[in-house]
């Protein structure tokens, strides 16, 4: 187990280094002078020269990278020339909203996807199974922004049940916060459950054919215990993997829903920095999001190892 | 066998769905087993032994069809409600499967896999069930049972795991234990130990047992009666002593010749019977063994022989049985 | 014999049908027809008797469907039918070209990795790993933001983002084929690497990659829609489904059809590509699983 963690950690270092390099390279795709683009109307020769000096834009590319990397390694991801806020502060202020959104999405997806997967796996090929499979397949073809707009149309504009774009911070009111997060959370949860359902269903179907399930039946255990303990527990490993794989897509979904529902999260921060040409925030934000994503995937891998006694005890 | 039987099977048939149409895994099987007696079921791989066992446990694959009657202690198993069936399984009717590598749940501890049957059927509290589980592990010969109870299946050898499976089966003191090839997946050296453990526990607990095997040598001297299966049917049935004294069906004789010798490498079984069993999705008229039988004659190919008994309750299904005289090589 | 084959048991055998094989059903043909229709409309849009998709009729803004405007008009009074059809052009252009480019590059990388293994494989898989270390949409947004917003750039970005997935699929398929008898036989007969790759490996991985391509088209149409919806894809006023939905959002309460018509077009197209891709995958999958 410790060896496994060590090997995984050792792999993290080159991946994160490569991520910084790629982020840096993308930031240099910009045609023209970064300083002029960033300064916009205020691009006087003096301002441009000052910004050049501040950003080290006159140095060769590799030196600029090392310079930037050095800062990053010391926690300096840059400072917005527009607001004077550091990238870390800007992200930290927005992170709770995004995390809440992601957790709601994942919980909602599990709450819908897992029971449906179990019910389908119990009678594969039944009318219920085929109906759920059809709905799941159809849901996978719904673009996230479309679903968001549909939910706004139905629940905010027609039924007046929930607000569409009035974000309430958690610190103001728990209920208000949950109400304002309900539609964006539901949007992502409705996009999340089909993958969970599909993977868990096929995994459960094969698990239910295992000898140890026949053995559990031969023991006279209740169907409930057989499904939830004997079948779901081994399959939960797969579930963890799916959730890990889906996080990348879910982060993309968060960018979209935060934009549509006007949530002050990290995704909207990135979009705003694009619209306002705040490239420092964009670069640092993309890097932090990517590092966060890599780390979450690492944690998911570890969770996998913790859940599976065969890996936990140092085999495989 | 004048006692009222514990298990009675009448004219049992099992059909399984396959892509090539229904597959008849078991046909016209009738059996009975008295309390605390043991019965060996022997036959080549694919002869329907497992499906027969699963039919008794009502654990057939999805889509399987059953016909006939199975009575356990007077109750018709085919008409039992799910709830009653569940109370019966594990409690009065227990099973040990072939492969201990796959029959234990890999993510649950060994102790909890034994204890759960006890909490389910005997109403034991979690702690008492766990204590009983440890005691059972000791009874089936597992050293350091407390430590083992907290381990997971992959931490045990195959023989150890089969002992755990036996402990699970014995946990609620069942009246009938069905052991489906309990030693086939194990090393030769461990096989005898497991068989002896089963025999010992059976006697201690006055439990009836069905021991399924492809190896006639396994039942010799271990079970009271033997039934020989071929292509889903019983082709010979007698007390073990009578069967080994005198085999009447050519198939049993061929099986006998195929008993692996100690000096032969494992899994060389049945090389002695030439040819292969008939396709169970394409039943033929005639005796199913006729394409491979060295005694087959014209009649064998057109008419299937019924299972009939001689004067000493020795049943066999063959038009031209082997003569009734003692054989030296038993 | 009579006892063994009692009437009841015969009946039970007759009742049980053999399991059927999966074939392409009606849904597959409906989905293919929809794709054919959308493609035809997009190609021949200029020849069709459509209104000018850019012409604004300020007196007929947010008009419901009518004889003059079959699907109504948008907030600027532009004909929605014309814009949906010209929008299909943008969606398909990006949705087909990006996966096509990615499939060409990814197949090459994957095939060479799976066939030669060694350093090349380590390098190719390492590179795709780095791309996969980013949440895809965030990476797409960042690249478009720096590179500038144009249809060509969107195609480029989405192609780059798709290469890792294709590389992995192509590599896995190549690894599976590499050790099969006909490849070993060809090698034993002295066939060169190029010949083996072209004559033995490529034909065998083309079918699964073809099915995968269709699924990638569906994914790409969605991502293009997202980018355009966020104002970072197809630059306005050029019509695109994502952009139209974004524009319709402001009139959602009073004229929901402005957003929902392009939404339905997009959903049906994505669904159709997914359905066709999934059916083809199911019949080309050698394992032919339960689903
Ligand atoms: N799940 C199943 N579905 C269809 N056919 C099966 C299944 N399991 C076993 N069979 C078939 O049923 C017949 C009897 O199998 P089985 O009872 O397992 O034989 P044995 O235990 O004597 O080796 C064989 O022909 C086998 O191929
Ligand atoms: S009936 Fe004929 S074919 Fe069948 S076992 Fe007897 S002798 Fe052989
Ligand atoms: Mg068997």
PDB file of N, CA and C in Angstrom, chain A residues 128-166:
ATOM      1  N   UNK A 128     -38.513  -2.378 -17.652  1.00  0.00           N
ATOM      2  CA  UNK A 128     -37.966  -1.306 -16.826  1.00  0.00           C
ATOM      3  C   UNK A 128     -36.525  -1.012 -17.232  1.00  0.00           C
ATOM      4  N   UNK A 129     -35.748  -2.078 -17.350  1.00  0.00           N
ATOM      5  CA  UNK A 129     -34.337  -1.934 -17.706  1.00  0.00           C
ATOM      6  C   UNK A 129     -34.199  -1.219 -19.042  1.00  0.00           C
ATOM      7  N   UNK A 130     -34.992  -1.644 -20.019  1.00  0.00           N
ATOM      8  CA  UNK A 130     -34.851  -1.041 -21.345  1.00  0.00           C
ATOM      9  C   UNK A 130     -35.293   0.412 -21.351  1.00  0.00           C
ATOM     10  N   UNK A 131     -36.339   0.718 -20.549  1.00  0.00           N
ATOM     11  CA  UNK A 131     -36.774   2.110 -20.473  1.00  0.00           C
ATOM     12  C   UNK A 131     -35.673   2.981 -19.871  1.00  0.00           C
ATOM     13  N   UNK A 132     -35.134   2.526 -18.755  1.00  0.00           N
ATOM     14  CA  UNK A 132     -34.085   3.317 -18.092  1.00  0.00           C
ATOM     15  C   UNK A 132     -32.875   3.457 -19.020  1.00  0.00           C
ATOM     16  N   UNK A 133     -32.510   2.359 -19.691  1.00  0.00           N
ATOM     17  CA  UNK A 133     -31.362   2.422 -20.600  1.00  0.00           C
ATOM     18  C   UNK A 133     -31.614   3.450 -21.705  1.00  0.00           C
ATOM     19  N   UNK A 134     -32.837   3.478 -22.216  1.00  0.00           N
ATOM     20  CA  UNK A 134     -33.176   4.442 -23.270  1.00  0.00           C
ATOM     21  C   UNK A 134     -33.063   5.871 -22.766  1.00  0.00           C
ATOM     22  N   UNK A 135     -33.618   6.111 -21.565  1.00  0.00           N
ATOM     23  CA  UNK A 135     -33.559   7.470 -21.019  1.00  0.00           C
ATOM     24  C   UNK A 135     -32.105   7.880 -20.784  1.00  0.00           C
ATOM     25  N   UNK A 136     -31.320   6.945 -20.261  1.00  0.00           N
ATOM     26  CA  UNK A 136     -29.916   7.261 -19.994  1.00  0.00           C
ATOM     27  C   UNK A 136     -29.192   7.581 -21.285  1.00  0.00           C
ATOM     28  N   UNK A 137     -29.443   6.775 -22.300  1.00  0.00           N
ATOM     29  CA  UNK A 137     -28.771   7.001 -23.583  1.00  0.00           C
ATOM     30  C   UNK A 137     -29.159   8.365 -24.142  1.00  0.00           C
ATOM     31  N   UNK A 138     -30.446   8.679 -24.070  1.00  0.00           N
ATOM     32  CA  UNK A 138     -30.905   9.973 -24.553  1.00  0.00           C
ATOM     33  C   UNK A 138     -30.275  11.106 -23.754  1.00  0.00           C
ATOM     34  N   UNK A 139     -30.202  10.936 -22.435  1.00  0.00           N
ATOM     35  CA  UNK A 139     -29.639  12.003 -21.591  1.00  0.00           C
ATOM     36  C   UNK A 139     -28.201  12.300 -21.966  1.00  0.00           C
ATOM     37  N   UNK A 140     -27.477  11.261 -22.398  1.00  0.00           N
ATOM     38  CA  UNK A 140     -26.074  11.475 -22.744  1.00  0.00           C
ATOM     39  C   UNK A 140     -25.930  12.344 -23.992  1.00  0.00           C
ATOM     40  N   UNK A 141     -27.016  12.501 -24.732  1.00  0.00           N
ATOM     41  CA  UNK A 141     -26.950  13.337 -25.934  1.00  0.00           C
ATOM     42  C   UNK A 141     -27.428  14.756 -25.667  1.00  0.00           C
ATOM     43  N   UNK A 142     -27.789  15.063 -24.433  1.00  0.00           N
ATOM     44  CA  UNK A 142     -28.266  16.415 -24.127  1.00  0.00           C
ATOM     45  C   UNK A 142     -27.085  17.288 -23.730  1.00  0.00           C
ATOM     46  N   UNK A 143     -26.802  18.339 -24.506  1.00  0.00           N
ATOM     47  CA  UNK A 143     -25.719  19.236 -24.096  1.00  0.00           C
ATOM     48  C   UNK A 143     -26.086  19.933 -22.785  1.00  0.00           C
ATOM     49  N   UNK A 144     -25.099  20.158 -21.920  1.00  0.00           N
ATOM     50  CA  UNK A 144     -25.394  20.704 -20.591  1.00  0.00           C
ATOM     51  C   UNK A 144     -26.120  22.050 -20.623  1.00  0.00           C
ATOM     52  N   UNK A 145     -25.719  22.923 -21.536  1.00  0.00           N
ATOM     53  CA  UNK A 145     -26.363  24.242 -21.522  1.00  0.00           C
ATOM     54  C   UNK A 145     -27.830  24.139 -21.913  1.00  0.00           C
ATOM     55  N   UNK A 146     -28.136  23.138 -22.764  1.00  0.00           N
ATOM     56  CA  UNK A 146     -29.515  22.945 -23.178  1.00  0.00           C
ATOM     57  C   UNK A 146     -30.365  22.516 -21.992  1.00  0.00           C
ATOM     58  N   UNK A 147     -29.836  21.590 -21.216  1.00  0.00           N
ATOM     59  CA  UNK A 147     -30.561  21.102 -20.042  1.00  0.00           C
ATOM     60  C   UNK A 147     -30.773  22.247 -19.051  1.00  0.00           C
ATOM     61  N   UNK A 148     -29.733  23.065 -18.868  1.00  0.00           N
ATOM     62  CA  UNK A 148     -29.844  24.187 -17.941  1.00  0.00           C
ATOM     63  C   UNK A 148     -30.980  25.108 -18.369  1.00  0.00           C
ATOM     64  N   UNK A 149     -31.033  25.395 -19.654  1.00  0.00           N
ATOM     65  CA  UNK A 149     -32.063  26.314 -20.132  1.00  0.00           C
ATOM     66  C   UNK A 149     -33.448  25.701 -19.996  1.00  0.00           C
ATOM     67  N   UNK A 150     -33.534  24.405 -20.250  1.00  0.00           N
ATOM     68  CA  UNK A 150     -34.814  23.720 -20.099  1.00  0.00           C
ATOM     69  C   UNK A 150     -35.283  23.796 -18.649  1.00  0.00           C
ATOM     70  N   UNK A 151     -34.360  23.558 -17.707  1.00  0.00           N
ATOM     71  CA  UNK A 151     -34.743  23.607 -16.292  1.00  0.00           C
ATOM     72  C   UNK A 151     -35.144  25.018 -15.893  1.00  0.00           C
ATOM     73  N   UNK A 152     -34.413  26.007 -16.386  1.00  0.00           N
ATOM     74  CA  UNK A 152     -34.784  27.394 -16.089  1.00  0.00           C
ATOM     75  C   UNK A 152     -36.180  27.686 -16.613  1.00  0.00           C
ATOM     76  N   UNK A 153     -36.405  27.252 -17.848  1.00  0.00           N
ATOM     77  CA  UNK A 153     -37.699  27.514 -18.472  1.00  0.00           C
ATOM     78  C   UNK A 153     -38.837  26.905 -17.649  1.00  0.00           C
ATOM     79  N   UNK A 154     -38.659  25.636 -17.251  1.00  0.00           N
ATOM     80  CA  UNK A 154     -39.744  24.946 -16.555  1.00  0.00           C
ATOM     81  C   UNK A 154     -39.865  25.425 -15.105  1.00  0.00           C
ATOM     82  N   UNK A 155     -38.757  25.382 -14.356  1.00  0.00           N
ATOM     83  CA  UNK A 155     -38.867  25.581 -12.905  1.00  0.00           C
ATOM     84  C   UNK A 155     -38.798  27.046 -12.481  1.00  0.00           C
ATOM     85  N   UNK A 156     -38.131  27.878 -13.256  1.00  0.00           N
ATOM     86  CA  UNK A 156     -38.037  29.279 -12.860  1.00  0.00           C
ATOM     87  C   UNK A 156     -39.075  30.114 -13.591  1.00  0.00           C
ATOM     88  N   UNK A 157     -39.138  29.969 -14.931  1.00  0.00           N
ATOM     89  CA  UNK A 157     -40.004  30.871 -15.695  1.00  0.00           C
ATOM     90  C   UNK A 157     -41.460  30.439 -15.699  1.00  0.00           C
ATOM     91  N   UNK A 158     -41.703  29.123 -15.756  1.00  0.00           N
ATOM     92  CA  UNK A 158     -43.102  28.694 -15.856  1.00  0.00           C
ATOM     93  C   UNK A 158     -43.698  28.373 -14.473  1.00  0.00           C
ATOM     94  N   UNK A 159     -42.992  27.576 -13.690  1.00  0.00           N
ATOM     95  CA  UNK A 159     -43.561  27.154 -12.407  1.00  0.00           C
ATOM     96  C   UNK A 159     -43.204  28.107 -11.265  1.00  0.00           C
ATOM     97  N   UNK A 160     -42.254  28.981 -11.485  1.00  0.00           N
ATOM     98  CA  UNK A 160     -41.796  29.924 -10.445  1.00  0.00           C
ATOM     99  C   UNK A 160     -41.456  29.223  -9.134  1.00  0.00           C
ATOM    100  N   UNK A 161     -40.863  28.051  -9.240  1.00  0.00           N
ATOM    101  CA  UNK A 161     -40.529  27.300  -8.031  1.00  0.00           C
ATOM    102  C   UNK A 161     -39.161  27.685  -7.476  1.00  0.00           C
ATOM    103  N   UNK A 162     -38.215  27.909  -8.373  1.00  0.00           N
ATOM    104  CA  UNK A 162     -36.838  28.121  -7.955  1.00  0.00           C
ATOM    105  C   UNK A 162     -36.251  29.299  -8.700  1.00  0.00           C
ATOM    106  N   UNK A 163     -35.300  29.972  -8.066  1.00  0.00           N
ATOM    107  CA  UNK A 163     -34.663  31.090  -8.743  1.00  0.00           C
ATOM    108  C   UNK A 163     -33.687  30.587  -9.804  1.00  0.00           C
ATOM    109  N   UNK A 164     -33.496  31.385 -10.862  1.00  0.00           N
ATOM    110  CA  UNK A 164     -32.569  30.972 -11.916  1.00  0.00           C
ATOM    111  C   UNK A 164     -31.195  31.580 -11.704  1.00  0.00           C
ATOM    112  N   UNK A 165     -31.128  32.854 -11.356  1.00  0.00           N
ATOM    113  CA  UNK A 165     -29.826  33.512 -11.335  1.00  0.00           C
ATOM    114  C   UNK A 165     -29.611  34.367 -10.092  1.00  0.00           C
ATOM    115  N   UNK A 166     -30.242  34.002  -8.983  1.00  0.00           N
ATOM    116  CA  UNK A 166     -30.051  34.815  -7.781  1.00  0.00           C
ATOM    117  C   UNK A 166     -29.249  34.026  -6.761  1.00  0.00           C
TER     118      UNK A 166
END
